[in-house]
mmCIF file of C-alpha atoms and ligand atoms in Angstrom:
data_model
loop_
_atom_site.group_PDB
_atom_site.id
_atom_site.type_symbol
_atom_site.label_atom_id
_atom_site.label_comp_id
_atom_site.label_asym_id
_atom_site.label_seq_id
_atom_site.Cartn_x
_atom_site.Cartn_y
_atom_site.Cartn_z
ATOM 1 C CA MET I 1 -16.861 72.901 -27.954
ATOM 2 C CA SER I 2 -15.607 73.023 -24.688
ATOM 3 C CA ASP I 3 -17.022 72.474 -20.911
ATOM 4 C CA PRO I 4 -15.626 74.524 -18.431
ATOM 5 C CA ASP I 5 -16.610 72.092 -15.939
ATOM 6 C CA CYS I 6 -15.076 69.028 -17.495
ATOM 7 C CA ILE I 7 -11.662 67.605 -16.310
ATOM 8 C CA PHE I 8 -10.606 66.271 -20.234
ATOM 9 C CA CYS I 9 -11.399 69.831 -21.884
ATOM 10 C CA LYS I 10 -8.584 70.859 -18.865
ATOM 11 C CA ILE I 11 -6.489 68.702 -20.447
ATOM 12 C CA LEU I 12 -7.157 69.492 -23.593
ATOM 13 C CA ALA I 13 -6.488 72.932 -22.530
ATOM 14 C CA GLY I 14 -3.386 72.630 -20.419
ATOM 15 C CA GLU I 15 -4.889 73.528 -17.409
ATOM 16 C CA LEU I 16 -4.766 70.233 -15.861
ATOM 17 C CA PRO I 17 -1.573 67.680 -16.687
ATOM 18 C CA ALA I 18 -1.782 64.708 -18.759
ATOM 19 C CA THR I 19 0.482 62.310 -20.342
ATOM 20 C CA ILE I 20 -0.151 62.836 -24.233
ATOM 21 C CA VAL I 21 1.039 59.728 -26.737
ATOM 22 C CA ASP I 22 -0.547 60.859 -29.488
ATOM 23 C CA GLU I 23 -2.909 63.410 -30.945
ATOM 24 C CA ASP I 24 -4.092 64.503 -34.331
ATOM 25 C CA GLU I 25 -6.344 67.353 -35.585
ATOM 26 C CA LEU I 26 -9.394 65.991 -33.682
ATOM 27 C CA THR I 27 -8.222 63.745 -31.188
ATOM 28 C CA ILE I 28 -5.786 63.468 -28.661
ATOM 29 C CA ALA I 29 -4.451 60.128 -26.349
ATOM 30 C CA PHE I 30 -3.232 60.367 -22.685
ATOM 31 C CA MET I 31 -2.563 57.940 -20.374
ATOM 32 C CA ASP I 32 -4.692 57.041 -17.609
ATOM 33 C CA ILE I 33 -4.641 57.788 -14.164
ATOM 34 C CA ALA I 34 -5.615 54.747 -13.127
ATOM 35 C CA PRO I 35 -4.537 51.924 -15.481
ATOM 36 C CA ALA I 36 -6.521 48.563 -15.927
ATOM 37 C CA THR I 37 -3.031 47.158 -17.083
ATOM 38 C CA ARG I 38 0.768 47.993 -18.206
ATOM 39 C CA GLY I 39 -0.396 50.995 -21.216
ATOM 40 C CA HIS I 40 -3.871 51.771 -20.559
ATOM 41 C CA ALA I 41 -4.491 55.078 -22.373
ATOM 42 C CA LEU I 42 -7.897 57.197 -23.100
ATOM 43 C CA VAL I 43 -8.766 58.646 -26.341
ATOM 44 C CA ILE I 44 -10.732 61.503 -26.948
ATOM 45 C CA PRO I 45 -11.799 63.844 -29.119
ATOM 46 C CA ARG I 46 -10.963 67.791 -28.996
ATOM 47 C CA ALA I 47 -14.191 68.704 -29.193
ATOM 48 C CA HIS I 48 -16.577 68.598 -26.112
ATOM 49 C CA SER I 49 -19.243 65.825 -26.346
ATOM 50 C CA ARG I 50 -20.671 64.160 -23.494
ATOM 51 C CA ASP I 51 -20.682 60.443 -24.572
ATOM 52 C CA VAL I 52 -21.483 58.278 -27.652
ATOM 53 C CA PHE I 53 -25.152 59.338 -27.785
ATOM 54 C CA GLU I 54 -24.136 63.017 -28.458
ATOM 55 C CA ALA I 55 -20.996 62.843 -30.821
ATOM 56 C CA GLY I 56 -21.124 64.122 -34.149
ATOM 57 C CA PRO I 57 -20.030 61.473 -37.009
ATOM 58 C CA GLU I 58 -16.569 63.435 -37.528
ATOM 59 C CA ASP I 59 -15.744 63.273 -33.880
ATOM 60 C CA LEU I 60 -16.656 59.661 -33.959
ATOM 61 C CA GLN I 61 -14.923 58.550 -36.624
ATOM 62 C CA ALA I 62 -11.477 60.364 -35.660
ATOM 63 C CA THR I 63 -11.921 58.631 -32.239
ATOM 64 C CA ILE I 64 -12.088 55.336 -33.166
ATOM 65 C CA LEU I 65 -9.328 55.508 -35.818
ATOM 66 C CA ALA I 66 -7.419 56.678 -33.521
ATOM 67 C CA ALA I 67 -7.920 54.116 -31.009
ATOM 68 C CA GLN I 68 -7.311 51.486 -33.678
ATOM 69 C CA ARG I 69 -3.891 53.778 -33.989
ATOM 70 C CA LEU I 70 -3.420 53.141 -30.726
ATOM 71 C CA ALA I 71 -4.825 50.072 -30.616
ATOM 72 C CA ARG I 72 -2.038 48.581 -33.046
ATOM 73 C CA ARG I 73 0.915 50.924 -31.533
ATOM 74 C CA VAL I 74 0.644 49.188 -27.801
ATOM 75 C CA ARG I 75 0.552 45.616 -29.510
ATOM 76 C CA GLU I 76 3.317 46.160 -31.570
ATOM 77 C CA ARG I 77 5.603 48.449 -28.745
ATOM 78 C CA LEU I 78 4.166 47.133 -25.785
ATOM 79 C CA GLY I 79 4.138 43.420 -26.757
ATOM 80 C CA ALA I 80 0.614 43.633 -25.872
ATOM 81 C CA ASP I 81 -1.256 40.408 -26.942
ATOM 82 C CA GLY I 82 -4.829 41.788 -27.613
ATOM 83 C CA VAL I 83 -6.575 45.341 -26.699
ATOM 84 C CA ASN I 84 -9.489 45.497 -25.256
ATOM 85 C CA LEU I 85 -11.607 49.092 -26.773
ATOM 86 C CA LEU I 86 -13.984 50.378 -24.033
ATOM 87 C CA ASN I 87 -16.429 52.957 -24.282
ATOM 88 C CA SER I 88 -19.062 53.433 -21.482
ATOM 89 C CA ALA I 89 -22.228 56.104 -22.130
ATOM 90 C CA GLY I 90 -23.881 56.684 -18.846
ATOM 91 C CA ALA I 91 -23.309 56.444 -15.299
ATOM 92 C CA ALA I 92 -25.441 53.319 -15.436
ATOM 93 C CA ALA I 93 -22.615 51.735 -17.985
ATOM 94 C CA TRP I 94 -19.651 52.934 -15.168
ATOM 95 C CA GLN I 95 -18.803 56.295 -17.304
ATOM 96 C CA THR I 96 -17.654 58.731 -14.756
ATOM 97 C CA VAL I 97 -16.020 61.125 -17.153
ATOM 98 C CA PHE I 98 -18.631 63.189 -18.985
ATOM 99 C CA HIS I 99 -16.583 63.566 -22.042
ATOM 100 C CA LEU I 100 -16.346 60.905 -25.056
ATOM 101 C CA HIS I 101 -13.589 58.770 -24.401
ATOM 102 C CA ILE I 102 -12.793 55.099 -25.895
ATOM 103 C CA HIS I 103 -10.599 53.260 -23.467
ATOM 104 C CA VAL I 104 -7.526 51.587 -24.860
ATOM 105 C CA ILE I 105 -6.400 48.740 -22.300
ATOM 106 C CA PRO I 106 -3.677 46.641 -23.755
ATOM 107 C CA ARG I 107 -4.238 42.827 -22.980
ATOM 108 C CA TYR I 108 -1.055 40.172 -21.812
ATOM 109 C CA ARG I 109 -1.981 36.692 -22.073
ATOM 110 C CA ASP I 110 -1.211 36.432 -18.092
ATOM 111 C CA ASP I 111 -2.446 39.464 -17.101
ATOM 112 C CA PRO I 112 -5.139 39.530 -14.218
ATOM 113 C CA LEU I 113 -7.645 41.731 -15.605
ATOM 114 C CA ARG I 114 -11.346 40.707 -15.014
ATOM 115 C CA LEU I 115 -14.111 42.484 -15.847
ATOM 116 C CA PRO I 116 -16.720 43.037 -13.257
ATOM 117 C CA TRP I 117 -18.897 40.995 -16.047
ATOM 118 C CA VAL I 118 -18.981 37.613 -15.848
ATOM 119 C CA PRO I 119 -20.188 36.054 -18.932
ATOM 120 C CA SER I 120 -22.913 33.193 -18.431
ATOM 121 C CA ALA I 121 -24.828 31.083 -20.952
ATOM 122 C CA GLY I 122 -27.809 33.517 -21.455
ATOM 123 C CA ASP I 123 -31.986 33.090 -22.010
ATOM 124 C CA PRO I 124 -32.613 32.075 -25.500
ATOM 125 C CA GLU I 125 -35.894 33.270 -25.120
ATOM 126 C CA GLU I 126 -34.729 36.597 -23.311
ATOM 127 C CA ILE I 127 -32.363 37.214 -26.006
ATOM 128 C CA ALA I 128 -34.575 36.324 -29.234
ATOM 129 C CA ALA I 129 -37.246 38.917 -27.230
ATOM 130 C CA ALA I 130 -34.527 41.586 -27.247
ATOM 131 C CA ALA I 131 -33.336 40.877 -30.949
ATOM 132 C CA GLN I 132 -36.957 41.350 -32.097
ATOM 133 C CA GLU I 133 -36.960 44.585 -30.366
ATOM 134 C CA LEU I 134 -33.971 45.518 -31.672
ATOM 135 C CA ALA I 135 -33.955 44.837 -35.143
ATOM 136 C CA GLY I 136 -34.723 47.052 -38.441
ATOM 137 C CA GLY I 137 -34.369 50.579 -38.724
HETATM 138 P P1 AMP Q 1 -14.960 56.117 -17.764
HETATM 139 O O1 AMP Q 1 -15.021 55.533 -16.036
HETATM 140 O O2 AMP Q 1 -15.105 55.018 -18.375
HETATM 141 O O3 AMP Q 1 -15.823 57.246 -17.605
HETATM 142 O O4 AMP Q 1 -13.067 56.520 -17.214
HETATM 143 C C1 AMP Q 1 -12.517 58.033 -17.126
HETATM 144 C C2 AMP Q 1 -11.281 56.981 -16.483
HETATM 145 O O5 AMP Q 1 -10.361 58.432 -16.630
HETATM 146 C C3 AMP Q 1 -10.883 56.362 -15.591
HETATM 147 O O6 AMP Q 1 -10.465 55.491 -16.319
HETATM 148 C C4 AMP Q 1 -10.122 57.282 -15.137
HETATM 149 O O7 AMP Q 1 -8.894 56.652 -14.351
HETATM 150 C C5 AMP Q 1 -9.573 58.254 -16.041
HETATM 151 N N1 AMP Q 1 -9.150 59.505 -15.395
HETATM 152 C C6 AMP Q 1 -9.812 60.621 -14.659
HETATM 153 N N2 AMP Q 1 -9.235 61.672 -14.511
HETATM 154 C C7 AMP Q 1 -8.276 61.590 -15.296
HETATM 155 C C8 AMP Q 1 -6.885 62.134 -15.627
HETATM 156 N N3 AMP Q 1 -6.546 63.446 -14.708
HETATM 157 N N4 AMP Q 1 -5.830 61.887 -16.153
HETATM 158 C C9 AMP Q 1 -5.881 60.672 -16.910
HETATM 159 N N5 AMP Q 1 -7.121 59.874 -16.545
HETATM 160 C C10 AMP Q 1 -8.175 60.329 -15.785
HETATM 161 ZN ZN1 ZN Q 2 -14.757 68.117 -22.023
#
């Protein structure tokens, strides 16, 4: 349920400060200390799980629904023009805190945020080959 070495569990336990902006039975949301844009917040399940690979369905469902709630709120209250919901699973995917979280990143039409990923046209054969491996149960 809780990991004594996890900073987000410490926030949940009240042992580390955080600016909590939303909570329900299964989740809390708090402001990111290094915001990508104005209003950047994180939604986490109360129960510790490392990432999206490990989390149970109830926590996953509650976390994405809480992210949706907050996404709507940043649009309504902060005037965001859009929102990026971002989840990183594993260090190779930029995860740095190993307690499942969804970033709710408000986006403003003119904001300068650019993720390190710069999309460019893919190789159709490679895309098709990957799709073949992914498709089906
Ligand atoms: P990730 O790199 O996807 O694991 O995201 C971790 C996020 O947690 C980063 O955006 C950090 O800025 C944020 N973060 C780390 N420590 C804290 C903290 N004590 N309070 C709020 N946000 C934090
Ligand atoms: Zn934790």
